[in-house]
Amino acid sequence: MRNLRCVQQSSSGSVAGIKAISWDASKDSVVYLRDARDWLNLERWVDDQLQQIASWAAPQRPYEVLDLRYFGDTETACIIFDVGDIVVVRENPIDEEKIEIVGSIDVGISAAAWSPDEELLVITTKANTIIYLTRDFEDLISLELAARDLELSDHVSVGWGKKETQFKGKKARALRDPTVPETVDDGRLAASNEFHATTISWRGDGAYVAINSIEDSAQRRVIRIYSREGILDSVSEPVNGLIGPLSWRPAGNLLAGVQLFENKRQVVFFERNGLRHGQFPLRFLDRAEDGIEIFIQALQWNVDSTVLAISYDDRVQLWTMGNYHWYLKQEIFIPSLKWHLEKPLTFALIPESRDKIRRLQYTLDVCSAPISPPLDYGVVAVIDGKILKVTPFRQANIPPPMALFEINMAANANDVLVALANSKPDESGQPLFEIKVLHPERTSTYILDCSKTEPPAQVHENRLLNESQRTSTSGKSESEWPLSFEMCSTQVDAEEFTLVENGSLLFKRRLLAKGCTSYQVTPSHLIFTTSQHLLKFVHLASSLEELEVPPDTPESDERCRSIERGAKLVTAMPSIFAVVLQMPRGNLETIYPRALVLAGIRQSIAEKNYKKAFFACRNQRVDMNILHDHQPDQFIANVGTFIDQIRKTQHIDLFLSSLKEEDVSKTMYRETLRADERPDNDTAGVSAGKVNKICNAFLEALLGRKANVKNMITAQVCKSPPDLDAGLLEIVRLREKGGDQVNETVEHICFLADVNRLYENALGLYDLRLTLLIAQQSQKDPREYLPFLQNLQRMDPSRRQFSIDDYLGRFKKALRHLCDLGAFEELKLYTSKHSLFKEALDFYRYDEEKFASIMHLYADHLKDTSRFKEAATSFHYLNDMTQASECYRLSNQWQESLSIASLIPLPSDQLRSLATTSAQSAIETKDFRGAATIFLDYLHDIPSAAKYFCKGYLFTEAFRTITLSSQTDLLTSIFDAGLTENMASITDLLADCKAQLLAQVPRIQELRAKKKEDPLAFFEGDVNEGKDIPDDVSLAATDVSTMGGSLFTRYTNRSMTGTAETGTSRRSSKNRRREERKRARGKKGSVYEEEYLVNSVRRLVERVNGVGDEVGRLVEWLVRRRMVERARAVEGSMAEVVGLCGRAVKDVFEVDNGRALLVEGEDGEQEKRDVPVVKEFVRLALLSQ
C-alpha cells in the first residue's frame, strides 16, 4: 500500500563523458570516471562541488569500464576495463604510486564484481575462465567455465511438457495441476545478440557468487553458483530466452534474471539451487505500442531488498512487491542507475547524454486522504504503472493487490495525492475526494464520489512541459520532468512530526521516540509503530514535554498494543475507531485499538450521544461502566435520555447487568486519558454505592413505562446486594394488574439470578403462586416441591408462615410466629434447639414467669457451653445460689463463689473444701495474692498465706500477716526462705539475660556488616562464609532491613521468594505459611536470622522492664533482713543488665543517627518498628556505696 515518493534530488554541474560511477559511503559522495579528450579523470561530487582525484591517459584502443569501486577505508578506487587492465587510484598515497596498473589480462575481461565485504574480486575473462583475486590483487583461485559444469545439475525430468505424458481429454484444463508447467524449457538462446553479455552478482552475505554466461557447447545461457571458496554449488535449470542481466537479492533468497520472448519480456527468479521460483511480466507501454525494440541493460536490487531497479536503454523502472504482486512504482527516463551502498532508497543516475549526475532520495509513503472525522473514509491510492488502485477502507476492506476501484491511465504514474474536493459532505451525505496523479509529462485529476460504485472519473489534465522542451526521440525530456508533486512546486506545509531514516520520530525537530517504523496523526492522537512490534498512541499536545509516550507494556497499558512483527500503519479512521495495518508480506489487518475506541466513546458521552457510545462499548467489548464513570453527574441527570436513545429492553438490561462498583475511569482506562485529565494515583478505584445509585435512578426514570417492566426487574436484581424481593414484587404487581407478560418476566428474573435463591425468596414472601412459577423454571423435581407447597396451602396463615421461615432457616422470624401462635412449650423447645434465647427473652420481657423460664434454659445452655461467668450471673439472677457458686468457681471468680457459698449457707466442711479448691486454682493461674488471701481468710492457714505472699513478691503483706498472728518463728522458716528462693530465681534470670545480650547483639552487628558488604551473598544464604555458628545463639527467619530495603525489595518493593514473574508476594497462599514456619524454627545461618535476634532482644528488654519493681522490693527486704551482700549482688546484676539493655537498644533498634529500624511487613512493604524504652532502675541509696 506504499508508493515510492521522491523527497530529495540534486544535480551536479556539467561533466561530459562519464563512463562509470561509484558511491563513497564514508563521505556520502559520488565518485565517477570520465573520458576527457583521451584522458581519464577520476573525480568526486560532494556537497554540490566537483573535486578531481586523479588523471591519466586513456587506453589507446577502444575500451569499456566494467566496474568502478571506491574503498572508503583506504581512500582507493579500483577501475576494471574490458581490455584487461585493472587500475588502482590512491587518493592520498603514502610511499605508493598514486595511479597503478596492478594487473592485466591479455585475453580481456568480460565481467567483474567485488564481494559485499570488499575482500574478494571475481573476474570472468573472455577465454571463459574465472579468477578470484584478493583485496591486494593476489591470484587466489582460477577456474574454467566448462561444459561439464552442467552435469552438476540434478534436476529430474518426469516427462512434463511431453506430448505423450499429457492428458488432452475434454476436461483436461479443469483437471490439470496448476503447479505443473505445460511445457519444459530446453534453454534456447534469445534471438537478439544484444543480450550475450556475462554478468556476475554476489549474495548479500558474500558467501556465494552467481555468474550468468553463455555455454557455447550447449547453446544455452547458464547461471552457475559458486561458493566463496570457488566450489561450484549448483547450475540453473534451462530457461528459454534467458539474457544477460542478473542480480542476487541481498536477502539471499532469490536471483533475478530476465527472460526474452518475441512479444513480451519478464523477470524470472531462481533459487540458490538453480530452480525457477516465479516471475512477473514487464510493461513497456509507449515503446511497445510504437514497435520500437526494447533493450534491458541491467537489474539491481537496493541494499535492503525492497526495490528492484530495471535499467533499459532509455529509462529506469522501480518495482516493489507486496502480497506476491509486483508493482511498477516509478519510471524515470534516465538509463543508468547506481544504488547507494547504505541508504536503501537513495541512488545516482546518469542521463543518456552522460553529461551530469543526478542524485535522488525516495521514501515509501502511503498516499491517503485526510483522516479528520467525519470525512475519514480511509481513502488510499496505490500506484501500479498505468493502474491506480483506490480503496476507501471505511466502505470496503479489500486486500492488495485488489482494490475497490482501479483507474486505467494513459501513462505510468510517479506520484499521487488524495485531498478533499469539498469541505462538507454533499447531498448524499458522502464526501468527494480529489485524486491528483503525476505522470512523466503531465498531471491528471480524478474525482471519487464515495456514494457511487463507479470508478473515479477524470476531470482535468495538465501538461508540465511545452512542445519545445520535449526533445528526446521518445518524446520525453530526460532531466526536466518532475518525479513528485513537491518537485511541481506544490506547496506542502511542514509537519510537526517527522520520521527520519534511522527510525527517530521528531516533534518540532526534537526527538520524541526511537525505533519508529511508521506513524499517523489524527485530530486527537499520534499513532506510531515501533521496531519492537508495538502500536502506540500519544495524546496530542502543544509541547514536547506534554507528549507522553507510553512504555512498552501492552499487557497493562491500553495506549500500547502488540502487533505482528514488521507491521506498519496504512491509515486510521477515528470515526469508526479503526486502524489499518499492513504486514510485511503485504496483507492487511484492520484493528480497533482501545485508545481510539475509548476516545470515541468519551467524545460521544460528552455530546450526550449515549446510543453511539453504548454500541461502541458493545461491539468493541469495552466495559460499559465507562458510560457512567466518565461523567457520572451528567449520566445520572440524563438517565431518561439514555433510555430514550437506547430504547431496546435487551440493551438496557445489558448495561444494568454490567454494572460494578469499580470506577473504570480510575483503574483500567485511566492511562487512556490525557495527563492533565487523568485522576491521581491515590484516588480510590472503587465507588461505594455506585451500582445502587444507578439502579435507583433507572427505577425512578422507568416508573410508568409498562414496556420496561423487565428493565425495572433488572435494576432491582442488579443492585449490590441484589434486591430479589423487590424484583419478585414487581412480578406480583404485574400479575395483579392482569398483565400477559408474567411468564416472560419470570423467565427473565430466573435468567438474571440463581433460580434456587429466587425460589427461597418467593417462598419467603409467603406467595405460593409465585413460588410455583419460579419452581417451574428450575431443575427441581415436581414430585418434591408440589406436595410441599400443597401441604403449606392447607395450613393456617400463621402456622404456614412459621413452617416457611423454619424451612428457609429464618429461625428468628419463625420464633416470632410461634410467639404469635401462643405455643409456649413448643417455643421453648424451638428456642433451645436453635439457641434463640436472646430473642425469646426479648419477646417475653414483660411476662416475668415466662421470662424466668426461658432465662433458666439460657443459664443451663451457658453452663453446658462452658461460658461459666455468664451462666453464674444468670443463676444469680434466678436466685439459684448453689449453681451460681459453682459457676463462679469454674470461672476463677473465687471472691463471688465463696461469698455466695456463705449466703446459702454451706456446711463448714463443704465451705472449707470449696476454699481449698479455689486456692489451688489461684495457684495454678499464678494468682499468688488471691491464693494467700484464701488461706488467710477462709482456711486460717498463716504459714501458707505468708508463703504465697512471698512467692508473689508481696513481702510487706507476708510480714504483716506473720506479725499480726504473733508467730514470729515464721520469719525465719517462711519469710527468710522466701527471700532466698526469690533471690536465686532473679539471679538466674538476670544471668540468662546478660548472656543472651552478650551473644546476640554482636551477632546482629556482624550480620548487618556482611549484608552491607555483599548483599548478594547474604541473601543467597551464605551468611557465615562456611564458619560454624555458636550454639548459644538462637536463629530464625528474618526480613529485617536496616539499609532502606533488602537486595530485592529495594528495587521491587516486594520479596522475590515467591513467583517473581507474576509479582506475587511470598506471603500468599502456601508460601506465606511456609515462611512463618521458617521464622518459628530458628534455623541457624539462614537469611531470617537477623529478624529473630532483633525480636528476641525486644522481648528481653520487655522482660527486664517487667521484673524491675519485683527486684526493687526484693532488695529492700534483703537489706531489712540483714542480707546486705545478697541485696548488693542482686542490685548490681540488675543494674548491669539494665545498662546492657540500654546499649543494645541503641545498637540494635536505633540505626543511622537515630532512625528507627525498618522491617518487611506482611504485604511486603517496609514498615517502621517503634524503639523499645528501657525502664530506669532506681538503686537503693543504702547500697550505693
PDB file of C-alpha atoms in Angstrom, residues 26-185:
ATOM      1  CA  SER A  26      32.099   7.123   4.183  1.00  0.00           C
ATOM      2  CA  LYS A  27      31.673  10.628   2.748  1.00  0.00           C
ATOM      3  CA  ASP A  28      28.222  10.101   1.224  1.00  0.00           C
ATOM      4  CA  SER A  29      29.557  11.224  -2.146  1.00  0.00           C
ATOM      5  CA  VAL A  30      29.673  10.004  -5.736  1.00  0.00           C
ATOM      6  CA  VAL A  31      32.998   9.077  -7.329  1.00  0.00           C
ATOM      7  CA  TYR A  32      32.918   8.953 -11.119  1.00  0.00           C
ATOM      8  CA  LEU A  33      35.255   8.297 -14.042  1.00  0.00           C
ATOM      9  CA  ARG A  34      35.014  10.370 -17.206  1.00  0.00           C
ATOM     10  CA  ASP A  35      36.823  10.463 -20.533  1.00  0.00           C
ATOM     11  CA  ALA A  36      38.092  13.964 -21.308  1.00  0.00           C
ATOM     12  CA  ARG A  37      39.891  14.082 -24.673  1.00  0.00           C
ATOM     13  CA  ASP A  38      41.941  10.884 -24.353  1.00  0.00           C
ATOM     14  CA  TRP A  39      42.452  11.470 -20.632  1.00  0.00           C
ATOM     15  CA  LEU A  40      40.685   9.674 -17.875  1.00  0.00           C
ATOM     16  CA  ASN A  41      39.695  11.825 -14.905  1.00  0.00           C
ATOM     17  CA  LEU A  42      38.618  10.301 -11.575  1.00  0.00           C
ATOM     18  CA  GLU A  43      36.532  12.910  -9.776  1.00  0.00           C
ATOM     19  CA  ARG A  44      34.256  13.260  -6.767  1.00  0.00           C
ATOM     20  CA  TRP A  45      30.914  15.007  -6.444  1.00  0.00           C
ATOM     21  CA  VAL A  46      30.272  16.029  -2.855  1.00  0.00           C
ATOM     22  CA  ASP A  47      28.292  18.912  -1.356  1.00  0.00           C
ATOM     23  CA  ASP A  48      27.455  20.249  -4.840  1.00  0.00           C
ATOM     24  CA  GLN A  49      31.167  20.522  -5.620  1.00  0.00           C
ATOM     25  CA  LEU A  50      33.295  18.641  -8.162  1.00  0.00           C
ATOM     26  CA  GLN A  51      36.733  17.572  -6.936  1.00  0.00           C
ATOM     27  CA  GLN A  52      39.381  15.930  -9.102  1.00  0.00           C
ATOM     28  CA  ILE A  53      41.140  12.925  -7.591  1.00  0.00           C
ATOM     29  CA  ALA A  54      43.461  11.799 -10.384  1.00  0.00           C
ATOM     30  CA  SER A  55      44.005  11.993 -14.117  1.00  0.00           C
ATOM     31  CA  TRP A  56      45.892   9.705 -16.514  1.00  0.00           C
ATOM     32  CA  ALA A  57      45.981   8.784 -20.188  1.00  0.00           C
ATOM     33  CA  ALA A  58      43.173   6.675 -21.528  1.00  0.00           C
ATOM     34  CA  PRO A  59      43.885   3.317 -23.237  1.00  0.00           C
ATOM     35  CA  GLN A  60      44.779   3.632 -26.902  1.00  0.00           C
ATOM     36  CA  ARG A  61      42.331   1.019 -28.040  1.00  0.00           C
ATOM     37  CA  PRO A  62      38.545   1.052 -27.623  1.00  0.00           C
ATOM     38  CA  TYR A  63      37.524   0.176 -24.105  1.00  0.00           C
ATOM     39  CA  GLU A  64      34.620  -0.090 -21.724  1.00  0.00           C
ATOM     40  CA  VAL A  65      34.664   0.332 -17.956  1.00  0.00           C
ATOM     41  CA  LEU A  66      33.260  -2.856 -16.446  1.00  0.00           C
ATOM     42  CA  ASP A  67      33.448  -1.852 -12.799  1.00  0.00           C
ATOM     43  CA  LEU A  68      34.368   1.136 -10.655  1.00  0.00           C
ATOM     44  CA  ARG A  69      34.642   0.580  -6.921  1.00  0.00           C
ATOM     45  CA  TYR A  70      35.742   3.075  -4.298  1.00  0.00           C
ATOM     46  CA  PHE A  71      37.065   1.812  -0.961  1.00  0.00           C
ATOM     47  CA  GLY A  72      36.378   4.424   1.675  1.00  0.00           C
ATOM     48  CA  ASP A  73      38.539   2.786   4.349  1.00  0.00           C
ATOM     49  CA  THR A  74      41.738   3.101   2.245  1.00  0.00           C
ATOM     50  CA  GLU A  75      40.609   6.009   0.023  1.00  0.00           C
ATOM     51  CA  THR A  76      41.348   3.882  -3.002  1.00  0.00           C
ATOM     52  CA  ALA A  77      39.472   3.394  -6.263  1.00  0.00           C
ATOM     53  CA  CYS A  78      39.646   0.295  -8.452  1.00  0.00           C
ATOM     54  CA  ILE A  79      38.726   0.545 -12.144  1.00  0.00           C
ATOM     55  CA  ILE A  80      38.408  -2.593 -14.278  1.00  0.00           C
ATOM     56  CA  PHE A  81      38.480  -2.269 -18.081  1.00  0.00           C
ATOM     57  CA  ASP A  82      37.223  -4.800 -20.595  1.00  0.00           C
ATOM     58  CA  VAL A  83      40.601  -4.671 -22.364  1.00  0.00           C
ATOM     59  CA  GLY A  84      42.084  -6.442 -19.332  1.00  0.00           C
ATOM     60  CA  ASP A  85      43.625  -3.646 -17.291  1.00  0.00           C
ATOM     61  CA  ILE A  86      42.974  -3.332 -13.535  1.00  0.00           C
ATOM     62  CA  VAL A  87      43.867   0.159 -12.355  1.00  0.00           C
ATOM     63  CA  VAL A  88      44.144   1.310  -8.744  1.00  0.00           C
ATOM     64  CA  VAL A  89      43.990   5.016  -7.915  1.00  0.00           C
ATOM     65  CA  ARG A  90      45.058   6.084  -4.430  1.00  0.00           C
ATOM     66  CA  GLU A  91      43.566   9.398  -3.356  1.00  0.00           C
ATOM     67  CA  ASN A  92      46.170  10.076  -0.648  1.00  0.00           C
ATOM     68  CA  PRO A  93      49.135   7.759  -1.329  1.00  0.00           C
ATOM     69  CA  ILE A  94      51.852   7.163   1.272  1.00  0.00           C
ATOM     70  CA  ASP A  95      55.064   5.763  -0.216  1.00  0.00           C
ATOM     71  CA  GLU A  96      52.990   4.325  -3.047  1.00  0.00           C
ATOM     72  CA  GLU A  97      52.161   5.286  -6.592  1.00  0.00           C
ATOM     73  CA  LYS A  98      49.015   7.334  -6.985  1.00  0.00           C
ATOM     74  CA  ILE A  99      47.951   5.528 -10.157  1.00  0.00           C
ATOM     75  CA  GLU A 100      48.982   1.941 -10.689  1.00  0.00           C
ATOM     76  CA  ILE A 101      48.029  -0.816 -13.107  1.00  0.00           C
ATOM     77  CA  VAL A 102      48.064  -3.731 -10.671  1.00  0.00           C
ATOM     78  CA  GLY A 103      47.289  -6.332 -13.274  1.00  0.00           C
ATOM     79  CA  SER A 104      46.384  -7.006 -16.865  1.00  0.00           C
ATOM     80  CA  ILE A 105      44.672  -9.911 -18.549  1.00  0.00           C
ATOM     81  CA  ASP A 106      45.653 -10.232 -22.167  1.00  0.00           C
ATOM     82  CA  VAL A 107      42.534 -12.042 -23.381  1.00  0.00           C
ATOM     83  CA  GLY A 108      40.338  -9.346 -21.885  1.00  0.00           C
ATOM     84  CA  ILE A 109      37.744  -9.260 -19.149  1.00  0.00           C
ATOM     85  CA  SER A 110      34.071  -9.975 -19.742  1.00  0.00           C
ATOM     86  CA  ALA A 111      32.700  -9.201 -16.247  1.00  0.00           C
ATOM     87  CA  ALA A 112      33.906  -8.314 -12.739  1.00  0.00           C
ATOM     88  CA  ALA A 113      32.314  -7.826  -9.331  1.00  0.00           C
ATOM     89  CA  TRP A 114      33.566  -7.171  -5.792  1.00  0.00           C
ATOM     90  CA  SER A 115      32.118  -9.109  -2.869  1.00  0.00           C
ATOM     91  CA  PRO A 116      29.894  -7.128  -0.458  1.00  0.00           C
ATOM     92  CA  ASP A 117      32.649  -7.129   2.181  1.00  0.00           C
ATOM     93  CA  GLU A 118      35.092  -5.809  -0.464  1.00  0.00           C
ATOM     94  CA  GLU A 119      37.593  -8.577   0.268  1.00  0.00           C
ATOM     95  CA  LEU A 120      37.243 -10.649  -2.931  1.00  0.00           C
ATOM     96  CA  LEU A 121      37.125  -9.743  -6.612  1.00  0.00           C
ATOM     97  CA  VAL A 122      35.685 -12.226  -9.096  1.00  0.00           C
ATOM     98  CA  ILE A 123      36.635 -11.759 -12.773  1.00  0.00           C
ATOM     99  CA  THR A 124      35.467 -13.683 -15.805  1.00  0.00           C
ATOM    100  CA  THR A 125      37.708 -13.490 -18.826  1.00  0.00           C
ATOM    101  CA  LYS A 126      36.835 -13.653 -22.469  1.00  0.00           C
ATOM    102  CA  ALA A 127      38.537 -17.042 -22.520  1.00  0.00           C
ATOM    103  CA  ASN A 128      35.760 -18.469 -20.306  1.00  0.00           C
ATOM    104  CA  THR A 129      37.792 -18.601 -17.108  1.00  0.00           C
ATOM    105  CA  ILE A 130      37.082 -17.345 -13.609  1.00  0.00           C
ATOM    106  CA  ILE A 131      39.683 -15.673 -11.427  1.00  0.00           C
ATOM    107  CA  TYR A 132      39.331 -14.988  -7.683  1.00  0.00           C
ATOM    108  CA  LEU A 133      41.529 -12.084  -6.521  1.00  0.00           C
ATOM    109  CA  THR A 134      42.066 -10.806  -3.007  1.00  0.00           C
ATOM    110  CA  ARG A 135      41.876  -7.183  -1.899  1.00  0.00           C
ATOM    111  CA  ASP A 136      45.629  -6.973  -2.606  1.00  0.00           C
ATOM    112  CA  PHE A 137      45.027  -8.462  -6.089  1.00  0.00           C
ATOM    113  CA  GLU A 138      46.687 -11.762  -5.340  1.00  0.00           C
ATOM    114  CA  ASP A 139      45.545 -14.654  -7.523  1.00  0.00           C
ATOM    115  CA  LEU A 140      43.522 -16.858  -5.179  1.00  0.00           C
ATOM    116  CA  ILE A 141      41.563 -19.259  -7.387  1.00  0.00           C
ATOM    117  CA  SER A 142      41.375 -19.928 -11.130  1.00  0.00           C
ATOM    118  CA  LEU A 143      38.518 -21.903 -12.654  1.00  0.00           C
ATOM    119  CA  GLU A 144      37.286 -22.781 -16.115  1.00  0.00           C
ATOM    120  CA  LEU A 145      33.731 -22.332 -17.345  1.00  0.00           C
ATOM    121  CA  ALA A 146      33.409 -25.784 -18.863  1.00  0.00           C
ATOM    122  CA  ALA A 147      30.521 -27.717 -20.395  1.00  0.00           C
ATOM    123  CA  ARG A 148      30.956 -30.448 -17.778  1.00  0.00           C
ATOM    124  CA  ASP A 149      29.649 -27.980 -15.165  1.00  0.00           C
ATOM    125  CA  LEU A 150      26.154 -28.656 -16.498  1.00  0.00           C
ATOM    126  CA  GLU A 151      26.425 -32.248 -15.258  1.00  0.00           C
ATOM    127  CA  LEU A 152      26.212 -30.933 -11.686  1.00  0.00           C
ATOM    128  CA  SER A 153      22.560 -30.135 -12.210  1.00  0.00           C
ATOM    129  CA  ASP A 154      20.403 -32.875 -10.678  1.00  0.00           C
ATOM    130  CA  HIS A 155      17.105 -31.503 -11.970  1.00  0.00           C
ATOM    131  CA  VAL A 156      14.980 -34.507 -12.876  1.00  0.00           C
ATOM    132  CA  SER A 157      12.568 -34.530 -15.784  1.00  0.00           C
ATOM    133  CA  VAL A 158       9.468 -36.656 -15.253  1.00  0.00           C
ATOM    134  CA  GLY A 159       8.094 -36.046 -18.692  1.00  0.00           C
ATOM    135  CA  TRP A 160       6.184 -32.876 -18.017  1.00  0.00           C
ATOM    136  CA  GLY A 161       5.616 -30.995 -21.232  1.00  0.00           C
ATOM    137  CA  LYS A 162       5.998 -34.009 -23.481  1.00  0.00           C
ATOM    138  CA  LYS A 163       3.029 -34.807 -25.638  1.00  0.00           C
ATOM    139  CA  GLU A 164       2.910 -38.476 -24.694  1.00  0.00           C
ATOM    140  CA  THR A 165       2.527 -37.621 -20.976  1.00  0.00           C
ATOM    141  CA  GLN A 166      -0.213 -35.043 -21.400  1.00  0.00           C
ATOM    142  CA  PHE A 167      -3.908 -35.815 -20.891  1.00  0.00           C
ATOM    143  CA  LYS A 168      -5.827 -33.999 -23.588  1.00  0.00           C
ATOM    144  CA  GLY A 169      -9.353 -35.058 -22.713  1.00  0.00           C
ATOM    145  CA  LYS A 170     -12.475 -32.919 -22.751  1.00  0.00           C
ATOM    146  CA  LYS A 171     -11.983 -31.591 -19.213  1.00  0.00           C
ATOM    147  CA  ALA A 172      -8.197 -31.672 -19.191  1.00  0.00           C
ATOM    148  CA  ARG A 173      -7.775 -27.975 -18.374  1.00  0.00           C
ATOM    149  CA  ALA A 174     -10.002 -28.191 -15.307  1.00  0.00           C
ATOM    150  CA  LEU A 175      -8.203 -31.275 -14.016  1.00  0.00           C
ATOM    151  CA  ARG A 176      -4.683 -30.031 -14.700  1.00  0.00           C
ATOM    152  CA  ASP A 177      -2.430 -29.482 -11.704  1.00  0.00           C
ATOM    153  CA  PRO A 178      -1.707 -25.701 -11.713  1.00  0.00           C
ATOM    154  CA  THR A 179       1.739 -26.325 -10.178  1.00  0.00           C
ATOM    155  CA  VAL A 180       2.818 -28.438 -13.136  1.00  0.00           C
ATOM    156  CA  PRO A 181       4.054 -26.463 -16.189  1.00  0.00           C
ATOM    157  CA  GLU A 182       2.530 -27.259 -19.553  1.00  0.00           C
ATOM    158  CA  THR A 183       5.917 -27.129 -21.282  1.00  0.00           C
ATOM    159  CA  VAL A 184       9.522 -27.562 -20.179  1.00  0.00           C
ATOM    160  CA  ASP A 185      12.227 -25.163 -21.443  1.00  0.00           C
TER     161      ASP A 185
END
